[in-house]
Amino acid sequence: QQQVKQSPQSLIVQKGGISIINCAYENTAFDYFPWYQQFPGKGPALLIAIRPDVSEKKEGRFTISFNKSAKQFSLHIMDSQPGDSATYFCAAREAGTALIFGKGTTLSVSS
Amino acid sequence: GAGVSQSPSNKVTEKGKDVELRCDPISGHTALYWYRQSLGQGLEFLIYFQGNSAPDKSGLPSDRFSAERTGGSVSTLTIQRTQQEDSAVYLCASSLERRVLYFGPGTRLLVL
């Protein structure tokens, strides 16, 4: 049973465009929703995170939008750059448990 | 300071052999996690340590997999009688009070 469903599996965006990655979940006990970024040959690193009491969080070009009623959250990358090309994972956690990750989205930003 | 380190970085073994994967967490981090990353499968949770105890080992796929942590620091993941389906990248992460996870670079395991 996949607790966090991520889409799309892969994404190609032109430089300067907006990249959007979506995640959906079922467990209403999840209380923490981070996004991790992974470059080839490296471990994932935290990019941005949100808690369910806010609907949006922005850090630079990266924004998380959170829809609690729909049980969905998304990552928006504005003005996408070739250096943003990486694999992105959404995740969720219920208090007292480990992070559950989505299957990842491979983003390629073409120059 | 130093990040999470893992060794070996790559491991090739024959089916049926045992392997040990090592993780050195960030100093002072109380929580340690093992995840497995297979192609197209995302990050699969294996086990979580708080100090030296493992309150959640629900992700270990079979009894061939075991892990321990000593001195609240180094952890070893052991896979006995390896199978080809065990081939994956094994990632270790540590955190302070279970907040942000800091991942190591992983051990790439190939079982022939």
PDB file of N, CA, C and O in Angstrom, chain A residues 11 14 20 77 101:
ATOM      1  N   LEU A  11       9.685  14.690 -15.579  1.00  0.00           N
ATOM      2  CA  LEU A  11       9.206  16.010 -15.997  1.00  0.00           C
ATOM      3  C   LEU A  11      10.327  16.724 -16.731  1.00  0.00           C
ATOM      4  O   LEU A  11      11.472  16.751 -16.266  1.00  0.00           O
ATOM      5  N   GLN A  14      11.395  23.724 -19.688  1.00  0.00           N
ATOM      6  CA  GLN A  14      12.378  24.636 -20.277  1.00  0.00           C
ATOM      7  C   GLN A  14      12.893  25.607 -19.226  1.00  0.00           C
ATOM      8  O   GLN A  14      12.168  25.975 -18.280  1.00  0.00           O
ATOM      9  N   ILE A  20       6.105  21.712 -11.675  1.00  0.00           N
ATOM     10  CA  ILE A  20       5.095  21.388 -10.665  1.00  0.00           C
ATOM     11  C   ILE A  20       5.078  19.881 -10.442  1.00  0.00           C
ATOM     12  O   ILE A  20       4.924  19.112 -11.396  1.00  0.00           O
ATOM     13  N   ILE A  77       8.417  24.975  -8.611  1.00  0.00           N
ATOM     14  CA  ILE A  77       9.734  25.588  -8.787  1.00  0.00           C
ATOM     15  C   ILE A  77       9.592  26.669  -9.847  1.00  0.00           C
ATOM     16  O   ILE A  77       9.329  26.365 -11.025  1.00  0.00           O
ATOM     17  N   PHE A 101       8.247   8.145   2.013  1.00  0.00           N
ATOM     18  CA  PHE A 101       8.558   8.887   0.804  1.00  0.00           C
ATOM     19  C   PHE A 101       7.725   8.434  -0.381  1.00  0.00           C
ATOM     20  O   PHE A 101       7.326   7.260  -0.470  1.00  0.00           O
TER      21      PHE A 101
END
